[in-house]
Amino acid sequence: RVEHILQHGDAVPFPVFDREAMFVASKGRSLAELLDTFAQLRTESLNRLAALGLTSADLTRAGRHPEFGRVTMGQHLSTWVAQDLGHISQVVRVMARRYSAAVGPWQAYLSILRSRQD
């Protein structure tokens, strides 16, 4: 989408993105394969982003999201970071829940071990 903004601005909406496609694409693949693919694609994406040599001014450039309308490159890149942090949070919650029984009564003090509805 960064490259799309650089090429088209907000004149051409972003292509529609299938937010469920990853379930089909990852079906039957091992966790190790998925992690390797993620690492490879993330490295390629970061290298492409770095090669663009974006400036602070570029962050104000606008694109057109099919659902949200006008968005800036800065908003898009910030969303990328926030989404990554959300995934890290998911991993940490799963790792912490492994200790739910082991912490005994202290579980009451550990919000990470309580269900998300609390």
JSON list of C-alpha atoms in Angstrom, two decimals:
[
{"chain": "A", "resi": 1, "resn": "ARG", "atom": "CA", "xyz": [0.00, 0.00, 0.00]},
{"chain": "A", "resi": 2, "resn": "VAL", "atom": "CA", "xyz": [2.92, 2.35, 0.59]},
{"chain": "A", "resi": 3, "resn": "GLU", "atom": "CA", "xyz": [4.04, 1.83, -2.99]},
{"chain": "A", "resi": 4, "resn": "HIS", "atom": "CA", "xyz": [0.42, 2.26, -4.12]},
{"chain": "A", "resi": 5, "resn": "ILE", "atom": "CA", "xyz": [0.23, 5.64, -2.35]},
{"chain": "A", "resi": 6, "resn": "LEU", "atom": "CA", "xyz": [3.52, 6.72, -3.92]},
{"chain": "A", "resi": 7, "resn": "GLN", "atom": "CA", "xyz": [2.32, 5.72, -7.37]},
{"chain": "A", "resi": 8, "resn": "HIS", "atom": "CA", "xyz": [-1.36, 6.72, -7.29]},
{"chain": "A", "resi": 9, "resn": "GLY", "atom": "CA", "xyz": [-1.91, 8.99, -4.30]},
{"chain": "A", "resi": 10, "resn": "ASP", "atom": "CA", "xyz": [-5.60, 8.99, -3.42]},
{"chain": "A", "resi": 11, "resn": "ALA", "atom": "CA", "xyz": [-6.73, 8.92, -7.07]},
{"chain": "A", "resi": 12, "resn": "VAL", "atom": "CA", "xyz": [-6.93, 5.11, -7.18]},
{"chain": "A", "resi": 13, "resn": "PRO", "atom": "CA", "xyz": [-8.33, 3.16, -4.20]},
{"chain": "A", "resi": 14, "resn": "PHE", "atom": "CA", "xyz": [-6.24, 0.39, -2.67]},
{"chain": "A", "resi": 15, "resn": "PRO", "atom": "CA", "xyz": [-7.04, -3.02, -4.11]},
{"chain": "A", "resi": 16, "resn": "VAL", "atom": "CA", "xyz": [-9.54, -4.92, -1.97]},
{"chain": "A", "resi": 17, "resn": "PHE", "atom": "CA", "xyz": [-7.76, -7.08, 0.60]},
{"chain": "A", "resi": 18, "resn": "ASP", "atom": "CA", "xyz": [-9.16, -10.46, 1.65]},
{"chain": "A", "resi": 19, "resn": "ARG", "atom": "CA", "xyz": [-8.69, -10.48, 5.43]},
{"chain": "A", "resi": 20, "resn": "GLU", "atom": "CA", "xyz": [-9.56, -14.21, 5.60]},
{"chain": "A", "resi": 21, "resn": "ALA", "atom": "CA", "xyz": [-7.23, -15.46, 2.84]},
{"chain": "A", "resi": 22, "resn": "MET", "atom": "CA", "xyz": [-4.50, -16.39, 5.30]},
{"chain": "A", "resi": 23, "resn": "PHE", "atom": "CA", "xyz": [-6.64, -19.17, 6.74]},
{"chain": "A", "resi": 24, "resn": "VAL", "atom": "CA", "xyz": [-6.80, -20.90, 3.37]},
{"chain": "A", "resi": 25, "resn": "ALA", "atom": "CA", "xyz": [-3.15, -20.17, 2.51]},
{"chain": "A", "resi": 26, "resn": "SER", "atom": "CA", "xyz": [-1.87, -21.53, 5.84]},
{"chain": "A", "resi": 27, "resn": "LYS", "atom": "CA", "xyz": [-4.06, -24.63, 6.02]},
{"chain": "A", "resi": 28, "resn": "GLY", "atom": "CA", "xyz": [-1.98, -27.78, 6.44]},
{"chain": "A", "resi": 29, "resn": "ARG", "atom": "CA", "xyz": [1.30, -25.92, 6.98]},
{"chain": "A", "resi": 30, "resn": "SER", "atom": "CA", "xyz": [3.32, -26.49, 10.13]},
{"chain": "A", "resi": 31, "resn": "LEU", "atom": "CA", "xyz": [3.99, -23.76, 12.66]},
{"chain": "A", "resi": 32, "resn": "ALA", "atom": "CA", "xyz": [7.67, -23.84, 11.70]},
{"chain": "A", "resi": 33, "resn": "GLU", "atom": "CA", "xyz": [6.78, -23.31, 8.02]},
{"chain": "A", "resi": 34, "resn": "LEU", "atom": "CA", "xyz": [4.46, -20.44, 8.89]},
{"chain": "A", "resi": 35, "resn": "LEU", "atom": "CA", "xyz": [7.06, -18.76, 11.08]},
{"chain": "A", "resi": 36, "resn": "ASP", "atom": "CA", "xyz": [9.73, -19.13, 8.39]},
{"chain": "A", "resi": 37, "resn": "THR", "atom": "CA", "xyz": [7.38, -17.66, 5.79]},
{"chain": "A", "resi": 38, "resn": "PHE", "atom": "CA", "xyz": [6.49, -14.79, 8.11]},
{"chain": "A", "resi": 39, "resn": "ALA", "atom": "CA", "xyz": [10.17, -14.03, 8.80]},
{"chain": "A", "resi": 40, "resn": "GLN", "atom": "CA", "xyz": [11.03, -14.09, 5.10]},
{"chain": "A", "resi": 41, "resn": "LEU", "atom": "CA", "xyz": [8.10, -11.90, 4.05]},
{"chain": "A", "resi": 42, "resn": "ARG", "atom": "CA", "xyz": [8.64, -9.45, 6.91]},
{"chain": "A", "resi": 43, "resn": "THR", "atom": "CA", "xyz": [12.33, -9.07, 6.00]},
{"chain": "A", "resi": 44, "resn": "GLU", "atom": "CA", "xyz": [11.43, -8.49, 2.34]},
{"chain": "A", "resi": 45, "resn": "SER", "atom": "CA", "xyz": [8.79, -5.92, 3.31]},
{"chain": "A", "resi": 46, "resn": "LEU", "atom": "CA", "xyz": [11.14, -4.02, 5.62]},
{"chain": "A", "resi": 47, "resn": "ASN", "atom": "CA", "xyz": [13.87, -4.03, 2.96]},
{"chain": "A", "resi": 48, "resn": "ARG", "atom": "CA", "xyz": [11.45, -2.69, 0.35]},
{"chain": "A", "resi": 49, "resn": "LEU", "atom": "CA", "xyz": [10.26, -0.03, 2.79]},
{"chain": "A", "resi": 50, "resn": "ALA", "atom": "CA", "xyz": [13.82, 1.04, 3.64]},
{"chain": "A", "resi": 51, "resn": "ALA", "atom": "CA", "xyz": [14.75, 1.20, -0.06]},
{"chain": "A", "resi": 52, "resn": "LEU", "atom": "CA", "xyz": [11.98, 3.76, -0.65]},
{"chain": "A", "resi": 53, "resn": "GLY", "atom": "CA", "xyz": [13.84, 6.30, 1.48]},
{"chain": "A", "resi": 54, "resn": "LEU", "atom": "CA", "xyz": [10.65, 7.84, 2.83]},
{"chain": "A", "resi": 55, "resn": "THR", "atom": "CA", "xyz": [10.75, 11.29, 4.39]},
{"chain": "A", "resi": 56, "resn": "SER", "atom": "CA", "xyz": [8.57, 12.93, 7.02]},
{"chain": "A", "resi": 57, "resn": "ALA", "atom": "CA", "xyz": [6.73, 14.67, 4.20]},
{"chain": "A", "resi": 58, "resn": "ASP", "atom": "CA", "xyz": [5.89, 11.29, 2.65]},
{"chain": "A", "resi": 59, "resn": "LEU", "atom": "CA", "xyz": [3.99, 10.34, 5.81]},
{"chain": "A", "resi": 60, "resn": "THR", "atom": "CA", "xyz": [1.37, 12.98, 4.99]},
{"chain": "A", "resi": 61, "resn": "ARG", "atom": "CA", "xyz": [0.79, 11.63, 1.49]},
{"chain": "A", "resi": 62, "resn": "ALA", "atom": "CA", "xyz": [-2.73, 10.30, 1.06]},
{"chain": "A", "resi": 63, "resn": "GLY", "atom": "CA", "xyz": [-4.15, 7.10, -0.31]},
{"chain": "A", "resi": 64, "resn": "ARG", "atom": "CA", "xyz": [-7.73, 5.93, -0.70]},
{"chain": "A", "resi": 65, "resn": "HIS", "atom": "CA", "xyz": [-8.90, 2.95, 1.35]},
{"chain": "A", "resi": 66, "resn": "PRO", "atom": "CA", "xyz": [-12.00, 1.24, -0.13]},
{"chain": "A", "resi": 67, "resn": "GLU", "atom": "CA", "xyz": [-13.78, 1.30, 3.24]},
{"chain": "A", "resi": 68, "resn": "PHE", "atom": "CA", "xyz": [-12.24, 4.21, 5.19]},
{"chain": "A", "resi": 69, "resn": "GLY", "atom": "CA", "xyz": [-11.75, 6.70, 2.38]},
{"chain": "A", "resi": 70, "resn": "ARG", "atom": "CA", "xyz": [-8.77, 9.06, 2.58]},
{"chain": "A", "resi": 71, "resn": "VAL", "atom": "CA", "xyz": [-5.91, 7.76, 4.74]},
{"chain": "A", "resi": 72, "resn": "THR", "atom": "CA", "xyz": [-2.32, 8.90, 5.09]},
{"chain": "A", "resi": 73, "resn": "MET", "atom": "CA", "xyz": [0.82, 6.89, 4.67]},
{"chain": "A", "resi": 74, "resn": "GLY", "atom": "CA", "xyz": [1.69, 7.71, 8.28]},
{"chain": "A", "resi": 75, "resn": "GLN", "atom": "CA", "xyz": [-1.61, 6.20, 9.43]},
{"chain": "A", "resi": 76, "resn": "HIS", "atom": "CA", "xyz": [-1.00, 3.11, 7.33]},
{"chain": "A", "resi": 77, "resn": "LEU", "atom": "CA", "xyz": [2.51, 2.57, 8.71]},
{"chain": "A", "resi": 78, "resn": "SER", "atom": "CA", "xyz": [1.32, 3.21, 12.27]},
{"chain": "A", "resi": 79, "resn": "THR", "atom": "CA", "xyz": [-1.39, 0.60, 11.73]},
{"chain": "A", "resi": 80, "resn": "TRP", "atom": "CA", "xyz": [1.28, -1.86, 10.63]},
{"chain": "A", "resi": 81, "resn": "VAL", "atom": "CA", "xyz": [3.19, -1.29, 13.88]},
{"chain": "A", "resi": 82, "resn": "ALA", "atom": "CA", "xyz": [0.05, -1.50, 16.05]},
{"chain": "A", "resi": 83, "resn": "GLN", "atom": "CA", "xyz": [-1.02, -4.71, 14.33]},
{"chain": "A", "resi": 84, "resn": "ASP", "atom": "CA", "xyz": [2.41, -6.26, 14.95]},
{"chain": "A", "resi": 85, "resn": "LEU", "atom": "CA", "xyz": [2.23, -5.24, 18.62]},
{"chain": "A", "resi": 86, "resn": "GLY", "atom": "CA", "xyz": [-1.24, -6.82, 18.82]},
{"chain": "A", "resi": 87, "resn": "HIS", "atom": "CA", "xyz": [0.20, -10.10, 17.53]},
{"chain": "A", "resi": 88, "resn": "ILE", "atom": "CA", "xyz": [3.04, -9.91, 20.05]},
{"chain": "A", "resi": 89, "resn": "SER", "atom": "CA", "xyz": [0.42, -9.38, 22.76]},
{"chain": "A", "resi": 90, "resn": "GLN", "atom": "CA", "xyz": [-1.45, -12.49, 21.60]},
{"chain": "A", "resi": 91, "resn": "VAL", "atom": "CA", "xyz": [1.73, -14.58, 21.76]},
{"chain": "A", "resi": 92, "resn": "VAL", "atom": "CA", "xyz": [2.59, -13.29, 25.24]},
{"chain": "A", "resi": 93, "resn": "ARG", "atom": "CA", "xyz": [-0.93, -14.06, 26.54]},
{"chain": "A", "resi": 94, "resn": "VAL", "atom": "CA", "xyz": [-0.72, -17.63, 25.25]},
{"chain": "A", "resi": 95, "resn": "MET", "atom": "CA", "xyz": [2.74, -18.08, 26.75]},
{"chain": "A", "resi": 96, "resn": "ALA", "atom": "CA", "xyz": [1.61, -16.66, 30.13]},
{"chain": "A", "resi": 97, "resn": "ARG", "atom": "CA", "xyz": [-1.48, -18.87, 30.30]},
{"chain": "A", "resi": 98, "resn": "ARG", "atom": "CA", "xyz": [0.83, -21.87, 30.36]},
{"chain": "A", "resi": 99, "resn": "TYR", "atom": "CA", "xyz": [1.55, -20.85, 33.96]},
{"chain": "A", "resi": 100, "resn": "SER", "atom": "CA", "xyz": [-2.08, -20.43, 35.06]},
{"chain": "A", "resi": 101, "resn": "ALA", "atom": "CA", "xyz": [-2.09, -23.46, 37.35]},
{"chain": "A", "resi": 102, "resn": "ALA", "atom": "CA", "xyz": [1.54, -23.10, 38.41]},
{"chain": "A", "resi": 103, "resn": "VAL", "atom": "CA", "xyz": [1.08, -19.65, 39.97]},
{"chain": "A", "resi": 104, "resn": "GLY", "atom": "CA", "xyz": [-1.61, -20.96, 42.30]},
{"chain": "A", "resi": 105, "resn": "PRO", "atom": "CA", "xyz": [-3.57, -18.29, 44.17]},
{"chain": "A", "resi": 106, "resn": "TRP", "atom": "CA", "xyz": [-1.50, -15.44, 42.67]},
{"chain": "A", "resi": 107, "resn": "GLN", "atom": "CA", "xyz": [-3.52, -15.95, 39.52]},
{"chain": "A", "resi": 108, "resn": "ALA", "atom": "CA", "xyz": [-6.04, -13.53, 41.04]},
{"chain": "A", "resi": 109, "resn": "TYR", "atom": "CA", "xyz": [-3.42, -10.74, 40.78]},
{"chain": "A", "resi": 110, "resn": "LEU", "atom": "CA", "xyz": [-2.29, -11.49, 37.23]},
{"chain": "A", "resi": 111, "resn": "SER", "atom": "CA", "xyz": [-4.59, -9.87, 34.70]},
{"chain": "A", "resi": 112, "resn": "ILE", "atom": "CA", "xyz": [-2.80, -11.61, 31.85]},
{"chain": "A", "resi": 113, "resn": "LEU", "atom": "CA", "xyz": [-4.12, -14.93, 33.16]},
{"chain": "A", "resi": 114, "resn": "ARG", "atom": "CA", "xyz": [-7.74, -13.83, 33.34]},
{"chain": "A", "resi": 115, "resn": "SER", "atom": "CA", "xyz": [-10.09, -14.22, 30.40]},
{"chain": "A", "resi": 116, "resn": "ARG", "atom": "CA", "xyz": [-10.41, -11.23, 28.08]},
{"chain": "A", "resi": 117, "resn": "GLN", "atom": "CA", "xyz": [-14.04, -10.70, 29.19]},
{"chain": "A", "resi": 118, "resn": "ASP", "atom": "CA", "xyz": [-12.90, -9.69, 32.70]}
]
